[in-house]
Short mmCIF file of C-alpha atoms in Angstrom, two decimals:
data_model
loop_
_atom_site.label_atom_id
_atom_site.label_comp_id
_atom_site.label_asym_id
_atom_site.label_seq_id
_atom_site.Cartn_x
_atom_site.Cartn_y
_atom_site.Cartn_z
CA MET A 1 109.04 -10.19 -143.38
CA SER A 2 106.29 -9.28 -141.10
CA ASP A 3 107.28 -7.55 -137.27
CA ARG A 4 105.66 -10.63 -135.64
CA SER A 5 108.32 -12.87 -137.83
CA ARG A 6 111.47 -10.39 -136.98
CA SER A 7 110.66 -10.31 -133.23
CA PRO A 8 113.89 -11.49 -130.98
CA TYR A 9 111.31 -12.36 -128.51
CA ARG A 10 109.72 -15.31 -130.40
CA SER A 11 109.07 -18.67 -128.61
CA THR A 12 111.60 -21.04 -130.04
CA ARG A 13 109.21 -24.16 -128.57
CA ARG A 14 107.26 -23.51 -131.72
CA GLY A 15 108.27 -26.41 -134.38
CA THR A 16 111.78 -26.70 -133.05
CA GLY A 17 110.94 -30.55 -131.54
CA GLY A 18 111.86 -29.39 -128.02
CA GLY A 19 115.64 -27.83 -128.45
CA GLY A 20 115.07 -26.42 -124.93
CA ALA A 21 117.08 -23.20 -123.55
CA ARG A 22 119.83 -23.78 -125.68
CA ASN A 23 118.19 -22.76 -128.68
CA ALA A 24 116.34 -19.91 -126.64
CA PRO A 25 117.50 -16.27 -128.07
CA PRO A 26 119.37 -14.34 -125.67
CA GLN A 27 117.27 -12.11 -123.47
CA PRO A 28 117.05 -8.86 -125.45
CA LYS A 29 118.42 -5.97 -122.86
CA ASP A 30 115.90 -3.50 -121.37
CA PRO A 31 112.84 -5.69 -122.61
CA ALA A 32 110.77 -2.42 -120.93
CA ARG A 33 112.30 0.31 -123.73
CA ARG A 34 111.90 -2.31 -126.34
CA ALA A 35 108.00 -3.15 -125.69
CA ALA A 36 107.06 0.42 -125.43
CA TYR A 37 109.25 0.90 -128.25
CA ASP A 38 107.49 -1.84 -130.57
CA VAL A 39 104.09 -1.06 -129.34
CA LEU A 40 104.09 2.82 -130.22
CA ARG A 41 105.21 1.65 -133.71
CA ALA A 42 102.38 -0.69 -134.04
CA VAL A 43 99.97 2.28 -132.77
CA HIS A 44 101.66 4.42 -135.33
CA ASP A 45 102.09 1.64 -138.59
CA ARG A 46 99.07 -0.35 -137.78
CA ASP A 47 96.51 1.66 -135.88
CA ALA A 48 96.91 -0.95 -133.00
CA TYR A 49 95.24 -0.14 -129.58
CA ALA A 50 97.90 0.27 -126.82
CA ASN A 51 95.36 -1.29 -124.28
CA LEU A 52 95.07 -4.16 -126.57
CA LEU A 53 98.69 -4.54 -127.76
CA LEU A 54 100.66 -4.35 -124.79
CA PRO A 55 99.06 -6.41 -122.04
CA ALA A 56 99.57 -9.27 -124.85
CA THR A 57 103.07 -8.10 -125.61
CA LEU A 58 104.33 -8.08 -122.07
CA ARG A 59 102.52 -11.52 -121.71
CA GLU A 60 104.45 -12.96 -124.92
CA ARG A 61 107.68 -11.42 -123.67
CA GLY A 62 107.41 -12.78 -119.90
CA ILE A 63 107.87 -9.07 -118.71
CA SER A 64 106.42 -8.31 -115.45
CA GLY A 65 107.30 -6.57 -112.27
CA ARG A 66 109.16 -3.68 -112.41
CA ASP A 67 110.00 -3.79 -116.23
CA ALA A 68 106.42 -4.17 -116.92
CA ALA A 69 105.50 -0.97 -114.58
CA LEU A 70 108.16 0.65 -116.89
CA ALA A 71 106.88 -0.20 -120.08
CA THR A 72 103.69 0.69 -119.53
CA GLU A 73 104.85 4.44 -118.25
CA LEU A 74 106.76 4.71 -121.34
CA THR A 75 103.63 3.57 -123.55
CA TYR A 76 101.08 5.53 -122.05
CA GLY A 77 102.86 8.68 -121.10
CA ALA A 78 104.60 8.76 -124.49
CA LEU A 79 101.08 8.11 -126.14
CA ARG A 80 99.45 10.74 -124.18
CA ARG A 81 101.86 13.61 -123.94
CA GLN A 82 102.86 13.23 -127.70
CA GLY A 83 101.61 16.32 -128.75
CA THR A 84 103.84 18.73 -126.30
CA TYR A 85 106.97 16.22 -126.92
CA ASP A 86 106.39 16.97 -130.80
CA ALA A 87 106.44 20.95 -129.91
CA VAL A 88 109.50 19.98 -127.86
CA LEU A 89 111.51 18.02 -130.28
CA ASP A 90 110.41 20.16 -133.55
CA ALA A 91 112.44 22.70 -131.34
CA CYS A 92 115.49 20.59 -131.20
CA VAL A 93 115.74 19.33 -134.89
CA ASP A 94 117.25 21.23 -137.29
CA ARG A 95 114.65 20.61 -139.90
CA SER A 96 110.60 19.52 -139.80
CA LEU A 97 109.63 16.87 -137.25
CA LYS A 98 107.59 15.80 -139.66
CA SER A 99 110.32 15.03 -142.00
CA VAL A 100 112.21 12.68 -139.71
CA ASP A 101 111.71 8.85 -140.07
CA ALA A 102 108.94 7.45 -138.66
CA GLU A 103 110.80 4.68 -137.00
CA VAL A 104 113.11 7.29 -135.12
CA LEU A 105 109.91 9.58 -133.88
CA PRO A 106 109.13 7.07 -131.09
CA VAL A 107 112.53 6.74 -129.81
CA LEU A 108 112.76 10.47 -129.54
CA ARG A 109 109.22 10.38 -127.77
CA LEU A 110 110.36 7.74 -125.42
CA GLY A 111 113.35 10.00 -124.65
CA ALA A 112 111.47 12.84 -124.48
CA HIS A 113 109.08 11.50 -121.55
CA GLN A 114 111.21 10.43 -119.46
CA LEU A 115 113.81 13.39 -119.69
CA LEU A 116 110.42 15.70 -119.04
CA SER A 117 107.85 13.78 -117.33
CA THR A 118 109.67 10.81 -115.03
CA ASN A 119 112.29 10.79 -112.18
CA ILE A 120 114.94 9.02 -114.41
CA PRO A 121 117.85 11.05 -114.14
CA PRO A 122 118.55 12.76 -117.30
CA HIS A 123 122.45 10.81 -118.50
CA ALA A 124 120.38 7.64 -117.83
CA ALA A 125 117.52 8.73 -119.80
CA VAL A 126 119.53 9.49 -122.60
CA SER A 127 121.86 6.52 -122.80
CA ALA A 128 118.82 4.31 -122.19
CA THR A 129 117.42 5.82 -125.17
CA VAL A 130 120.16 5.95 -127.30
CA ASP A 131 121.21 2.04 -126.57
CA LEU A 132 117.18 1.38 -127.54
CA ALA A 133 118.10 3.58 -131.02
CA ARG A 134 121.13 1.59 -131.94
CA ARG A 135 119.42 -2.07 -131.50
CA VAL A 136 116.30 -0.67 -133.43
CA ILE A 137 117.13 2.08 -135.99
CA GLY A 138 121.09 1.72 -136.18
CA HIS A 139 124.33 3.43 -135.36
CA HIS A 140 123.95 6.24 -137.90
CA ARG A 141 120.45 7.35 -136.50
CA SER A 142 120.94 6.68 -132.91
CA ARG A 143 123.58 9.63 -133.06
CA PHE A 144 120.87 11.90 -134.57
CA ALA A 145 118.75 10.77 -131.70
CA ASN A 146 121.37 11.01 -129.08
CA ALA A 147 122.33 14.89 -130.58
CA VAL A 148 118.50 15.74 -129.92
CA LEU A 149 117.91 14.50 -126.65
CA ARG A 150 120.95 16.31 -125.28
CA LYS A 151 118.85 19.51 -126.91
CA VAL A 152 115.59 18.30 -124.66
CA ALA A 153 117.52 17.56 -120.93
CA ALA A 154 118.80 21.12 -121.20
CA ARG A 155 115.35 22.53 -119.98
CA ASP A 156 112.80 20.82 -117.69
CA LEU A 157 109.04 20.32 -118.83
CA ALA A 158 107.47 23.59 -117.68
CA ALA A 159 110.67 25.64 -119.25
CA TRP A 160 109.61 24.08 -122.28
CA LEU A 161 106.17 25.14 -122.50
CA GLU A 162 107.27 28.89 -122.03
CA VAL A 163 108.92 28.28 -125.08
CA VAL A 164 106.87 26.28 -127.41
CA ALA A 165 103.51 26.91 -126.36
CA PRO A 166 101.62 30.02 -127.61
CA ASP A 167 100.69 32.85 -125.30
CA ARG A 168 97.65 32.03 -123.18
CA ALA A 169 96.24 35.66 -123.42
CA ALA A 170 96.62 35.69 -127.39
CA ASP A 171 95.72 31.95 -128.50
CA PRO A 172 94.28 30.53 -125.12
CA VAL A 173 93.16 27.30 -127.52
CA GLY A 174 96.86 26.73 -128.82
CA HIS A 175 98.26 27.33 -125.04
CA LEU A 176 95.72 24.51 -124.02
CA SER A 177 96.32 22.42 -127.33
CA VAL A 178 100.08 22.18 -126.55
CA VAL A 179 100.65 22.33 -122.76
CA HIS A 180 98.21 19.47 -122.67
CA SER A 181 98.53 17.33 -125.39
CA HIS A 182 95.41 17.55 -127.48
CA PRO A 183 94.81 18.66 -131.05
CA ARG A 184 93.47 22.13 -131.18
CA TRP A 185 90.07 21.04 -132.51
CA ILE A 186 89.52 18.53 -129.77
CA VAL A 187 89.85 21.63 -127.42
CA GLU A 188 87.23 23.42 -129.21
CA ALA A 189 85.02 20.56 -129.35
CA LEU A 190 85.12 19.75 -125.38
CA ALA A 191 85.44 23.51 -124.88
CA ALA A 192 81.77 23.95 -126.68
CA ALA A 193 80.49 20.60 -124.96
CA LEU A 194 81.24 22.01 -121.27
CA GLY A 195 79.47 25.43 -122.43
CA GLU A 196 82.52 27.44 -122.48
CA ASP A 197 83.63 30.08 -124.94
CA PRO A 198 87.29 30.59 -125.99
CA ALA A 199 86.44 34.14 -127.37
CA ALA A 200 86.00 35.18 -123.80
CA GLY A 201 89.25 34.52 -123.09
CA PRO A 202 91.63 32.11 -121.05
CA ALA A 203 89.80 32.07 -117.98
CA ALA A 204 86.30 31.24 -119.62
CA LEU A 205 88.26 27.76 -119.98
CA ALA A 206 88.87 26.64 -116.90
CA GLU A 207 87.06 23.71 -116.85
CA THR A 208 88.35 22.96 -120.01
CA GLU A 209 92.04 23.16 -118.96
CA ARG A 210 91.08 20.45 -115.35
CA LEU A 211 89.09 18.44 -117.98
CA LEU A 212 92.57 18.11 -120.60
CA ALA A 213 94.49 17.60 -117.24
CA ALA A 214 92.35 14.54 -116.20
CA HIS A 215 92.53 12.64 -119.71
CA ASN A 216 96.54 12.87 -119.12
CA GLU A 217 96.05 10.64 -115.44
CA ARG A 218 96.31 7.27 -115.48
CA PRO A 219 92.43 6.22 -114.52
CA GLN A 220 91.82 3.52 -112.45
CA VAL A 221 90.27 0.06 -112.91
CA THR A 222 87.01 0.03 -112.49
CA LEU A 223 84.94 -3.66 -111.80
CA VAL A 224 81.60 -4.46 -112.35
CA ALA A 225 80.37 -7.61 -110.42
CA LYS A 226 77.76 -8.85 -112.72
CA PRO A 227 73.97 -8.95 -110.91
CA GLY A 228 73.43 -12.79 -109.38
CA ARG A 229 76.65 -14.10 -110.37
CA ALA A 230 78.96 -11.65 -107.99
CA SER A 231 78.66 -9.02 -105.51
CA VAL A 232 81.05 -5.62 -104.67
CA ALA A 233 81.49 -7.98 -101.22
CA ASP A 234 83.14 -10.50 -103.15
CA LEU A 235 85.29 -8.05 -105.13
CA VAL A 236 86.07 -6.33 -101.69
CA ALA A 237 87.47 -9.23 -100.18
CA GLY A 238 89.77 -9.57 -103.51
CA GLY A 239 91.08 -6.63 -102.72
CA ALA A 240 89.34 -3.98 -104.07
CA THR A 241 86.98 -0.96 -102.69
CA ALA A 242 83.64 -0.24 -103.06
CA ALA A 243 83.21 2.10 -105.77
CA ARG A 244 81.12 5.85 -105.60
CA TYR A 245 78.12 5.61 -107.12
CA SER A 246 77.67 2.13 -109.03
CA PRO A 247 75.89 -0.61 -106.45
CA HIS A 248 77.78 -2.82 -109.00
CA ALA A 249 81.30 -1.63 -109.20
CA ALA A 250 84.42 -1.48 -107.12
CA TYR A 251 87.69 -0.19 -108.00
CA LEU A 252 90.85 -1.71 -108.06
CA ALA A 253 93.97 0.05 -106.70
CA GLU A 254 96.57 -2.00 -108.47
CA GLY A 255 97.47 -5.50 -109.54
CA ASP A 256 96.00 -7.29 -112.56
CA PRO A 257 92.75 -7.93 -112.40
CA ALA A 258 92.83 -11.25 -114.10
CA GLY A 259 94.07 -12.12 -110.35
CA LEU A 260 90.63 -11.88 -108.59
CA ARG A 261 88.68 -15.37 -109.03
CA GLU A 262 85.52 -13.12 -110.14
CA VAL A 263 87.01 -11.78 -113.00
CA ARG A 264 88.88 -15.12 -114.14
CA GLN A 265 85.51 -17.12 -113.99
CA ARG A 266 83.52 -14.13 -115.72
CA ARG A 267 81.29 -13.27 -112.86
CA ALA A 268 82.91 -9.92 -113.05
CA ALA A 269 84.83 -7.61 -115.59
CA VAL A 270 86.44 -4.15 -115.88
CA GLN A 271 84.16 -1.69 -116.88
CA ASP A 272 83.85 1.72 -116.31
CA GLU A 273 81.38 3.12 -114.00
CA ALA A 274 79.70 5.66 -116.37
CA SER A 275 79.46 2.47 -118.44
CA GLN A 276 77.29 0.97 -115.70
CA LEU A 277 75.47 3.38 -114.37
CA VAL A 278 73.78 4.57 -118.26
CA ALA A 279 72.69 0.67 -118.60
CA LEU A 280 71.09 1.20 -114.71
CA ALA A 281 69.50 4.61 -115.44
CA LEU A 282 68.18 2.53 -118.62
CA SER A 283 66.74 -0.12 -116.45
CA ARG A 284 65.26 1.94 -113.68
CA VAL A 285 62.81 4.48 -115.86
CA PRO A 286 59.54 3.03 -115.41
CA VAL A 287 57.44 1.35 -117.87
CA GLU A 288 53.52 0.64 -118.45
CA GLY A 289 52.46 -2.65 -119.41
CA PRO A 290 55.11 -5.68 -119.38
CA ASP A 291 58.45 -5.60 -119.09
CA SER A 292 59.86 -8.83 -120.49
CA LEU A 293 61.68 -8.24 -123.66
CA TRP A 294 65.00 -6.34 -123.53
CA LEU A 295 67.30 -5.23 -126.62
CA ASP A 296 71.35 -4.09 -126.83
CA ALA A 297 71.12 -2.64 -130.07
CA CYS A 298 75.16 -2.27 -130.46
CA ALA A 299 76.44 -4.88 -128.24
CA GLY A 300 79.88 -5.34 -128.76
CA PRO A 301 82.15 -5.99 -126.98
CA GLY A 302 79.63 -6.81 -124.32
CA GLY A 303 80.23 -5.19 -120.90
CA LYS A 304 76.80 -3.15 -121.24
CA ALA A 305 74.86 -6.41 -122.23
CA GLY A 306 76.51 -8.46 -119.49
CA LEU A 307 75.28 -6.21 -116.86
CA LEU A 308 71.66 -5.82 -118.55
CA ALA A 309 71.39 -9.25 -118.84
CA GLY A 310 72.17 -9.95 -115.37
CA LEU A 311 69.45 -7.13 -114.67
CA ALA A 312 66.92 -8.63 -116.63
CA GLY A 313 67.47 -12.02 -115.26
CA GLN A 314 66.85 -10.74 -112.19
CA ARG A 315 63.28 -9.52 -112.90
CA GLU A 316 62.37 -12.41 -115.49
CA ALA A 317 62.61 -10.63 -118.15
CA ARG A 318 65.11 -11.01 -121.28
CA LEU A 319 67.82 -9.58 -123.49
CA LEU A 320 68.56 -9.78 -126.65
CA ALA A 321 71.90 -8.72 -127.87
CA ALA A 322 72.77 -7.49 -131.32
CA GLU A 323 76.28 -7.01 -132.57
CA ILE A 324 76.93 -6.67 -136.59
CA GLN A 325 80.60 -7.61 -136.45
CA PRO A 326 80.81 -12.02 -135.61
CA ALA A 327 83.52 -11.76 -133.56
CA ARG A 328 82.84 -8.94 -131.32
CA ALA A 329 79.32 -11.23 -131.30
CA GLY A 330 81.50 -13.79 -129.50
CA LEU A 331 83.03 -11.64 -127.12
CA VAL A 332 79.08 -10.74 -126.17
CA ALA A 333 78.34 -14.09 -125.76
CA GLN A 334 80.98 -14.58 -123.57
CA ALA A 335 79.73 -11.61 -121.90
CA VAL A 336 76.34 -12.77 -121.56
CA GLU A 337 76.91 -16.33 -120.44
CA ARG A 338 75.44 -17.96 -117.32
CA SER A 339 73.59 -14.65 -116.55
CA VAL A 340 70.76 -14.93 -114.10
CA ARG A 341 67.76 -17.14 -115.46
CA ASP A 342 70.37 -17.41 -119.13
CA ALA A 343 68.41 -14.38 -119.48
CA GLY A 344 70.94 -12.93 -122.66
CA ARG A 345 70.52 -14.39 -125.85
CA VAL A 346 73.09 -13.17 -128.69
CA VAL A 347 72.43 -12.47 -132.36
CA VAL A 348 74.85 -10.96 -135.30
CA ALA A 349 72.33 -8.56 -136.59
CA ASP A 350 72.82 -4.82 -138.14
CA SER A 351 70.56 -2.45 -136.25
CA THR A 352 70.12 -0.28 -138.72
CA SER A 353 68.10 -3.09 -141.07
CA PRO A 354 66.91 -5.03 -138.06
CA ALA A 355 65.40 -8.70 -138.58
CA TRP A 356 62.97 -8.01 -135.25
CA ARG A 357 59.58 -6.69 -136.00
CA ASP A 358 58.78 -2.91 -135.07
CA GLY A 359 57.43 -2.27 -131.38
CA ALA A 360 58.92 -5.45 -129.71
CA PHE A 361 61.29 -4.18 -126.88
CA ASP A 362 60.18 -2.66 -123.71
CA ARG A 363 63.57 -1.55 -123.04
CA VAL A 364 66.12 -0.68 -125.60
CA LEU A 365 69.61 0.46 -125.79
CA VAL A 366 71.71 2.15 -128.81
CA ASP A 367 75.26 2.71 -127.66
CA ALA A 368 75.91 3.78 -130.73
CA PRO A 369 79.79 4.23 -132.59
CA CYS A 370 81.65 7.34 -131.85
CA THR A 371 84.65 9.05 -131.94
CA GLY A 372 85.61 7.90 -127.95
CA LEU A 373 86.60 11.26 -127.24
CA GLY A 374 85.07 10.21 -123.75
CA ALA A 375 87.63 7.47 -122.88
CA LEU A 376 90.89 9.30 -124.08
CA ARG A 377 92.45 8.55 -120.47
CA ARG A 378 92.15 4.75 -121.51
CA ARG A 379 92.63 5.04 -125.45
CA PRO A 380 95.11 7.90 -125.46
CA GLU A 381 96.17 7.30 -129.09
CA SER A 382 92.90 8.31 -130.28
CA ARG A 383 92.95 12.29 -129.63
CA TRP A 384 95.70 11.80 -133.01
CA ARG A 385 93.52 9.63 -135.11
CA ARG A 386 90.09 11.38 -134.71
CA THR A 387 89.29 14.61 -136.83
CA PRO A 388 86.52 16.27 -137.44
CA GLU A 389 85.58 14.49 -140.81
CA THR A 390 85.81 11.22 -138.20
CA ALA A 391 83.06 12.49 -136.62
CA ALA A 392 80.98 14.14 -139.66
CA GLY A 393 81.22 10.23 -141.10
CA LEU A 394 79.83 8.94 -137.76
CA ALA A 395 76.58 11.28 -137.89
CA PRO A 396 74.10 8.98 -140.49
CA LEU A 397 75.01 5.99 -138.86
CA GLN A 398 74.02 7.30 -135.41
CA ARG A 399 70.98 8.83 -136.38
CA ALA A 400 69.93 5.64 -138.34
CA LEU A 401 70.95 3.41 -135.34
CA LEU A 402 68.84 5.69 -133.00
CA ASP A 403 66.18 5.71 -135.62
CA ARG A 404 65.68 1.71 -135.66
CA ALA A 405 65.80 1.74 -132.03
CA LEU A 406 62.92 3.79 -131.57
CA ASP A 407 61.11 2.08 -134.05
CA ALA A 408 62.07 -1.11 -132.01
CA ALA A 409 60.39 -0.03 -129.04
CA ARG A 410 56.74 -0.61 -128.24
CA PRO A 411 54.46 2.32 -127.12
CA GLY A 412 55.16 3.56 -123.30
CA GLY A 413 58.70 1.61 -124.16
CA VAL A 414 62.10 3.63 -123.25
CA VAL A 415 65.21 4.08 -125.24
CA ALA A 416 68.59 5.11 -123.91
CA TYR A 417 71.12 6.53 -126.60
CA VAL A 418 74.60 6.52 -125.42
CA THR A 419 77.91 7.80 -126.82
CA CYS A 420 81.56 7.47 -125.31
CA SER A 421 81.81 11.21 -126.17
CA PRO A 422 80.64 13.92 -125.05
CA HIS A 423 81.15 15.89 -128.94
CA LEU A 424 77.89 18.05 -129.14
CA PRO A 425 77.15 16.76 -132.79
CA GLU A 426 77.60 12.95 -131.74
CA THR A 427 74.96 13.67 -128.99
CA THR A 428 72.66 16.16 -128.63
CA GLY A 429 72.92 16.94 -132.12
CA THR A 430 72.15 13.63 -133.20
CA VAL A 431 69.09 13.46 -130.55
CA ALA A 432 67.87 16.41 -131.54
CA ALA A 433 67.98 15.60 -135.36
CA VAL A 434 66.20 12.79 -135.00
CA LEU A 435 63.35 14.05 -132.75
CA ALA A 436 62.63 16.73 -135.42
CA ASP A 437 61.52 14.04 -137.38
CA ARG A 438 59.32 12.05 -134.90
CA ALA A 439 56.55 13.05 -133.19
CA ASP A 440 56.44 9.58 -131.21
CA ALA A 441 59.34 9.97 -128.85
CA GLU A 442 59.96 12.52 -126.12
CA PRO A 443 62.93 12.98 -124.06
CA LEU A 444 62.84 12.20 -120.34
CA ARG A 445 65.08 14.07 -117.60
CA ALA A 446 68.02 11.45 -117.82
CA ALA A 447 69.75 12.64 -114.78
CA ASP A 448 66.42 11.78 -112.40
CA HIS A 449 67.09 8.19 -112.85
CA LEU A 450 70.72 8.84 -111.56
CA PRO A 451 69.96 10.62 -107.98
CA GLU A 452 73.91 8.86 -107.18
CA VAL A 453 75.35 11.23 -108.93
CA SER A 454 75.27 15.21 -108.81
CA GLY A 455 76.26 17.62 -111.55
CA ALA A 456 75.48 15.03 -114.48
CA ALA A 457 72.64 16.91 -115.81
CA ALA A 458 73.43 18.19 -119.75
CA GLY A 459 71.83 19.45 -122.75
CA PRO A 460 68.46 21.80 -123.48
CA ASP A 461 66.91 21.85 -119.57
CA GLY A 462 69.21 19.44 -118.29
CA ALA A 463 67.19 16.82 -120.34
CA TYR A 464 70.34 14.42 -120.86
CA ALA A 465 73.25 13.08 -118.71
CA GLN A 466 76.85 13.93 -119.34
CA PHE A 467 79.84 11.99 -116.96
CA TRP A 468 83.06 13.77 -117.09
CA PRO A 469 86.72 12.20 -115.88
CA HIS A 470 87.46 15.72 -113.86
CA ARG A 471 83.95 16.07 -111.99
CA HIS A 472 83.08 12.14 -111.91
CA GLY A 473 86.45 10.38 -112.24
CA THR A 474 84.52 8.26 -115.21
CA ASP A 475 84.88 8.39 -118.78
CA ALA A 476 82.88 11.12 -120.54
CA MET A 477 79.47 8.76 -121.41
CA PHE A 478 76.71 10.56 -122.65
CA LEU A 479 73.40 9.51 -122.16
CA ALA A 480 69.39 10.31 -123.57
CA LEU A 481 66.64 8.77 -122.23
CA LEU A 482 63.70 9.03 -125.03
CA ARG A 483 60.02 7.54 -124.32
CA LYS A 484 57.94 5.84 -127.28
CA ARG A 485 54.57 7.30 -127.45
#
């Protein structure tokens, strides 16, 4: 029996022939905690993404207002702080935390988050969580949850970190790993990307710690006004504020983005500001000769393609957006729909083995599949799924995509290589490996094409651009611009 078929929230209208409210299941007690629990279970059991499943769950169950806010806080808080809470919980059980049933762990993490990181009174946090436990894991195991959470409640978060976190001086990486809830290998990878050396002592990891802390903060919602179809002024009139960097971006402090008419009409969309800026940088590089055909080689789900299609249309150019997965190609088609001069076209294609001829395009974007370590604020579960082996496994694909992108560009054209990850093997490592085998491409100084952004130059001689959550308030997007000779 599937989770869906067991759900007490399942609609009764389907196939009932109109039984009305009398046949509706009773409204479950504490819908916010139940929704958070179900999403955490799905994230663990089915590799679901919380940012996709939680909104759908809230809509399906009719959860809104304060309950929706509580469900969101509990879900994302438990995922972001999972590493810290697991260290605390491990100290509170009389066996290894790894031996605790998968059905029980989300209950314990939800309880730990309420006790250690919210203003919910401890007695209420324990009582409500144990009540949830009785309904989802049964009476016997709820007694175990009750005993563990009462131990957790004995200290606040600062006091627990004094107990469970490794000594900062003796093991600075391990200390940051527990305090800021990141796997150890990610702490080391991010420190390397920032140019900080753990061997130099804890003081040498100051910026790394600011980055880790930023990953545990709730990101603001950023919108893009698609060129020629909406303006930042339109979004501001709807309650947003003009963004710091992108001339097409606005921040939405609160509320559902779908509440804005421009978003409902697909004239605007949710898109991180760094994602907009890497596309803008590609469009700003001067090219000699014609500038009429652009390519987005890995277009799904379509955010950058939607922006590029608008920019291309304003210059009487066209954009071909390629996506290997048909379902994602459908999303890309929605993103470029009604772009200026109908400039966007979508094709289902593998950009490592493309159907187009070499040298066909003036501008090429390759937004390569990556570990997503630059979007840990929005997808907190990613930090617990990715491994060093994940990154190593992506390297051949990333290199092949960049290689084919350079083939697709004409001499004098430009290629933008982008990842939503600052992990060096995926960024400068990939670019260096490809350029080592090619004499027909050279890097351009990407930051020179983003004059409104300070502190973004990265890599050898500052040739590339790297955005950071703690510096720029954006995702950690990487950009290399390469000129085809």
